[in-house]
Short mmCIF file of C-alpha atoms in Angstrom, two decimals:
data_model
loop_
_atom_site.label_atom_id
_atom_site.label_comp_id
_atom_site.label_asym_id
_atom_site.label_seq_id
_atom_site.Cartn_x
_atom_site.Cartn_y
_atom_site.Cartn_z
CA UNK A 1151 -22.91 -8.66 69.86
CA UNK A 1152 -19.51 -9.88 68.67
CA UNK A 1153 -18.51 -8.29 65.35
CA UNK A 1154 -18.14 -10.61 62.36
CA UNK A 1155 -14.71 -12.20 62.58
CA UNK A 1156 -11.94 -12.94 60.13
CA UNK A 1157 -10.37 -16.35 60.71
CA UNK A 1158 -6.99 -17.20 59.24
CA UNK A 1159 -6.40 -20.92 58.69
CA UNK A 1160 -2.64 -21.21 58.76
CA UNK A 1161 -1.13 -24.36 57.25
CA UNK A 1162 2.60 -24.80 57.85
CA UNK A 1163 4.92 -23.55 55.13
CA UNK A 1164 2.32 -21.92 52.91
CA UNK A 1165 3.15 -18.26 53.51
CA UNK A 1166 0.80 -17.85 56.45
CA UNK A 1167 3.24 -16.00 58.70
CA UNK A 1168 3.90 -13.47 55.92
CA UNK A 1169 0.15 -12.94 55.56
CA UNK A 1170 -0.38 -12.52 59.30
CA UNK A 1171 2.51 -10.13 59.82
CA UNK A 1172 2.31 -8.14 56.58
CA UNK A 1173 -1.36 -8.10 55.61
CA UNK A 1174 -3.58 -8.73 58.64
CA UNK A 1175 -1.32 -6.72 60.94
CA UNK A 1176 -1.49 -3.73 58.59
CA UNK A 1177 -5.28 -3.57 58.29
CA UNK A 1178 -5.47 -0.85 60.92
CA UNK A 1179 -7.65 0.04 63.91
CA UNK A 1180 -10.94 -0.12 62.02
CA UNK A 1181 -10.40 -3.86 61.43
CA UNK A 1182 -9.24 -4.70 64.96
CA UNK A 1183 -12.70 -5.71 66.26
CA UNK A 1184 -12.86 -8.26 63.44
CA UNK A 1185 -9.43 -9.78 64.13
CA UNK A 1186 -9.87 -11.12 67.67
CA UNK A 1187 -9.17 -14.66 66.47
CA UNK A 1188 -6.42 -13.79 64.01
CA UNK A 1189 -4.01 -11.40 65.76
CA UNK A 1190 -2.96 -10.31 69.19
CA UNK A 1191 -0.97 -7.21 70.05
CA UNK A 1192 2.35 -8.67 69.04
CA UNK A 1193 2.07 -11.83 66.98
CA UNK A 1194 0.05 -14.84 65.92
CA UNK A 1195 -2.59 -15.54 68.55
CA UNK A 1196 -4.14 -18.69 67.24
CA UNK A 1197 -3.74 -21.42 64.64
CA UNK A 1198 -7.38 -21.82 63.73
CA UNK A 1199 -6.72 -24.91 61.65
CA UNK A 1200 -7.65 -27.16 64.59
CA UNK A 1201 -11.17 -25.74 64.88
CA UNK A 1202 -13.95 -27.00 62.58
CA UNK A 1203 -14.63 -24.47 59.85
CA UNK A 1204 -18.37 -25.01 60.18
CA UNK A 1205 -18.18 -22.94 63.37
CA UNK A 1206 -17.13 -20.01 61.20
CA UNK A 1207 -19.77 -20.27 58.50
CA UNK A 1208 -21.09 -16.78 59.27
CA UNK A 1209 -17.59 -15.30 59.45
CA UNK A 1210 -14.86 -14.76 56.84
CA UNK A 1211 -12.25 -17.49 56.37
CA UNK A 1212 -8.88 -16.69 54.81
CA UNK A 1213 -6.10 -19.12 54.03
CA UNK A 1214 -3.23 -19.79 51.67
CA UNK A 1215 -2.30 -22.65 49.37
CA UNK A 1216 1.21 -23.28 48.10
CA UNK A 1217 2.75 -25.25 45.25
CA UNK A 1218 2.82 -28.67 46.99
CA UNK A 1219 6.33 -29.52 45.78
CA UNK A 1220 7.78 -26.26 47.10
CA UNK A 1221 5.81 -26.63 50.33
CA UNK A 1222 7.24 -30.11 50.91
CA UNK A 1223 10.79 -28.92 50.25
CA UNK A 1224 10.25 -25.97 52.58
CA UNK A 1225 8.86 -28.25 55.31
CA UNK A 1226 11.96 -30.44 55.17
CA UNK A 1227 14.33 -27.44 55.21
CA UNK A 1228 12.37 -25.89 58.09
CA UNK A 1229 12.74 -29.00 60.22
CA UNK A 1230 16.27 -29.92 59.19
CA UNK A 1231 17.71 -26.45 59.86
CA UNK A 1232 16.16 -26.37 63.31
CA UNK A 1233 14.56 -23.02 62.40
CA UNK A 1234 11.39 -24.05 64.24
CA UNK A 1235 9.90 -22.28 67.27
CA UNK A 1236 9.25 -24.65 70.15
CA UNK A 1237 5.47 -24.35 69.92
CA UNK A 1238 5.57 -25.40 66.26
CA UNK A 1239 7.73 -28.51 66.73
CA UNK A 1240 6.62 -31.19 64.33
CA UNK A 1241 5.66 -34.34 66.27
CA UNK A 1242 7.63 -36.46 63.80
CA UNK A 1243 10.88 -34.55 63.45
CA UNK A 1244 12.53 -36.68 66.12
CA UNK A 1245 13.97 -38.95 63.41
CA UNK A 1246 15.57 -36.09 61.47
CA UNK A 1247 18.97 -36.61 63.04
CA UNK A 1248 20.29 -38.38 59.98
CA UNK A 1249 18.91 -35.72 57.65
CA UNK A 1250 20.55 -32.59 59.00
CA UNK A 1251 22.64 -32.38 55.82
CA UNK A 1252 20.20 -30.54 53.59
CA UNK A 1253 20.66 -32.32 50.28
CA UNK A 1254 18.29 -33.49 47.58
CA UNK A 1255 19.03 -37.14 48.37
CA UNK A 1256 18.24 -36.67 52.07
CA UNK A 1257 15.06 -34.80 51.20
CA UNK A 1258 13.87 -37.62 48.93
CA UNK A 1259 14.73 -40.24 51.55
CA UNK A 1260 12.72 -38.29 54.12
CA UNK A 1261 9.82 -37.97 51.65
CA UNK A 1262 9.84 -41.74 51.13
CA UNK A 1263 9.83 -42.45 54.88
CA UNK A 1264 7.19 -39.82 55.62
CA UNK A 1265 5.10 -39.97 52.44
CA UNK A 1266 1.92 -40.88 54.34
CA UNK A 1267 2.43 -37.73 56.39
CA UNK A 1268 3.60 -35.43 53.58
CA UNK A 1269 1.03 -36.57 51.00
CA UNK A 1270 -1.69 -33.97 50.36
CA UNK A 1271 -0.60 -32.25 53.58
CA UNK A 1272 -2.47 -29.01 52.93
CA UNK A 1273 -5.89 -30.47 52.19
CA UNK A 1274 -5.50 -32.98 55.04
CA UNK A 1275 -4.93 -30.10 57.44
CA UNK A 1276 -8.23 -28.57 56.37
CA UNK A 1277 -9.90 -31.95 56.78
CA UNK A 1278 -8.41 -32.70 60.22
CA UNK A 1279 -11.21 -31.17 62.34
CA UNK A 1280 -13.79 -33.21 60.40
CA UNK A 1281 -11.74 -36.39 60.82
CA UNK A 1282 -11.44 -35.75 64.54
CA UNK A 1283 -15.15 -35.10 64.86
CA UNK A 1284 -16.22 -38.22 62.89
CA UNK A 1285 -13.60 -40.71 63.99
CA UNK A 1286 -12.06 -39.36 67.20
CA UNK A 1287 -8.58 -39.50 65.68
CA UNK A 1288 -5.82 -37.27 66.97
CA UNK A 1289 -3.60 -35.02 64.85
CA UNK A 1290 -0.93 -37.65 64.23
CA UNK A 1291 -3.33 -40.46 63.35
CA UNK A 1292 -5.29 -38.25 60.99
CA UNK A 1293 -2.16 -37.36 59.05
CA UNK A 1294 -0.73 -40.87 59.00
CA UNK A 1295 -1.95 -44.34 58.12
CA UNK A 1296 -4.90 -44.70 60.47
CA UNK A 1297 -7.27 -42.75 58.25
CA UNK A 1298 -7.49 -42.65 54.44
CA UNK A 1299 -8.95 -39.27 53.56
CA UNK A 1300 -11.70 -38.91 51.00
CA UNK A 1301 -10.81 -36.68 48.06
CA UNK A 1302 -14.34 -35.23 48.05
CA UNK A 1303 -14.20 -34.51 51.80
CA UNK A 1304 -10.88 -32.71 51.45
CA UNK A 1305 -12.00 -30.59 48.51
CA UNK A 1306 -15.28 -29.87 50.28
CA UNK A 1307 -13.45 -28.50 53.32
CA UNK A 1308 -11.11 -26.40 51.20
CA UNK A 1309 -14.12 -24.94 49.37
CA UNK A 1310 -15.35 -23.46 52.66
CA UNK A 1311 -12.56 -20.88 52.53
CA UNK A 1312 -13.85 -17.46 51.44
CA UNK A 1313 -10.56 -15.97 50.30
CA UNK A 1314 -7.64 -18.11 49.16
CA UNK A 1315 -4.32 -16.62 48.21
CA UNK A 1316 -1.60 -18.69 46.63
CA UNK A 1317 1.80 -18.22 48.20
CA UNK A 1318 3.20 -16.87 44.95
CA UNK A 1319 0.82 -13.93 45.45
CA UNK A 1320 2.29 -13.16 48.87
CA UNK A 1321 4.52 -10.31 47.75
CA UNK A 1322 4.85 -6.63 48.47
CA UNK A 1323 3.59 -5.83 44.95
CA UNK A 1324 0.05 -6.98 45.68
CA UNK A 1325 -0.15 -6.59 49.45
CA UNK A 1326 -2.28 -3.46 49.04
CA UNK A 1327 -4.67 -5.34 46.77
CA UNK A 1328 -5.09 -8.10 49.37
CA UNK A 1329 -5.79 -5.52 52.10
CA UNK A 1330 -8.36 -3.84 49.86
CA UNK A 1331 -10.19 -7.15 49.30
CA UNK A 1332 -10.53 -7.57 53.08
CA UNK A 1333 -11.48 -3.93 53.75
CA UNK A 1334 -14.16 -4.20 51.04
CA UNK A 1335 -15.51 -7.44 52.54
CA UNK A 1336 -15.89 -5.81 55.95
CA UNK A 1337 -17.19 -2.55 54.44
CA UNK A 1338 -14.50 -0.40 56.03
CA UNK A 1339 -15.07 3.16 54.76
CA UNK A 1340 -12.21 4.75 52.76
CA UNK A 1341 -11.42 7.33 55.45
CA UNK A 1342 -10.77 4.54 57.99
CA UNK A 1343 -8.49 2.48 55.76
CA UNK A 1344 -5.33 3.59 57.54
CA UNK A 1345 -2.57 1.01 57.44
CA UNK A 1346 -0.78 0.02 60.63
CA UNK A 1347 2.88 -1.08 60.79
CA UNK A 1348 3.71 -4.66 59.86
CA UNK A 1349 5.02 -7.04 62.52
CA UNK A 1350 8.40 -8.73 62.69
CA UNK A 1351 8.66 -12.29 61.41
CA UNK A 1352 11.30 -14.98 61.81
CA UNK A 1353 13.28 -16.23 58.80
CA UNK A 1354 12.02 -19.68 57.85
CA UNK A 1355 15.21 -20.74 56.03
CA UNK A 1356 13.78 -19.34 52.80
CA UNK A 1357 17.07 -19.30 50.88
CA UNK A 1358 17.98 -22.82 52.01
CA UNK A 1359 14.61 -24.06 50.79
CA UNK A 1360 14.88 -22.21 47.47
CA UNK A 1361 18.38 -23.58 46.81
CA UNK A 1362 17.26 -27.11 47.65
CA UNK A 1363 14.27 -26.86 45.32
CA UNK A 1364 16.51 -25.61 42.49
CA UNK A 1365 18.78 -28.63 43.01
CA UNK A 1366 15.98 -31.17 42.60
CA UNK A 1367 15.72 -33.14 39.40
CA UNK A 1368 12.50 -33.11 37.41
CA UNK A 1369 12.05 -36.74 38.44
CA UNK A 1370 12.25 -35.78 42.13
CA UNK A 1371 9.77 -32.93 41.65
CA UNK A 1372 7.38 -35.25 39.81
CA UNK A 1373 7.57 -37.83 42.59
CA UNK A 1374 6.66 -35.25 45.23
CA UNK A 1375 3.87 -33.96 42.99
CA UNK A 1376 2.48 -37.48 42.54
CA UNK A 1377 2.08 -38.08 46.28
CA UNK A 1378 0.36 -34.69 46.52
CA UNK A 1379 -2.09 -35.26 43.67
CA UNK A 1380 -5.11 -33.73 45.41
CA UNK A 1381 -3.13 -30.73 46.64
CA UNK A 1382 -1.81 -30.27 43.10
CA UNK A 1383 -5.36 -30.37 41.74
CA UNK A 1384 -6.51 -27.72 44.22
CA UNK A 1385 -3.44 -25.54 43.69
CA UNK A 1386 -3.78 -25.58 39.90
CA UNK A 1387 -7.51 -24.82 39.93
#
């Protein structure tokens, strides 16, 4: 019988790589049988976001949620700097040629062009498997104009997550607390809670993103927040 599994739903630019490489990777040998879908021997094995969460209802689902304004800024910086592994290439970054100067004005122009894509990005990613199942829409169509998501559907999907951590919590200061929550959930005895080494991670242009966010006007931040109203509601809950 397969042991109960932990599934990590990783939404781009929400701190998921930090969680995978610094928390899940450190859970130790006693947790390995429960991490078949979350880790491999060296790095991220699977982005479970494309699999319906209902398949995991008897397992433990972990994910992160980030301030939607900061996530949007980070997404733009990630694409515009080219700091993107090939297998994570955004299907719509082909028009970023004119935005390689990472400025607030270019960010806001990109947001305006891609607002149907950027809007409520996090909750739409949770909803995607349901959209695909009900309407047969592909990834791109589900995130763009061809489908108008239901607020209730999106919040419903997000509520299926057992353990949510906000990106602001993804720091060394509470990493041990996060590991303890997971060990407790899987009833790992104290004597087997032996941390393993963390894994290496790539630098996702963090400083570039932070500087860009700090250069935004309050009006720009409010505009990004407005097109992410549902994500803001979930984040602030």
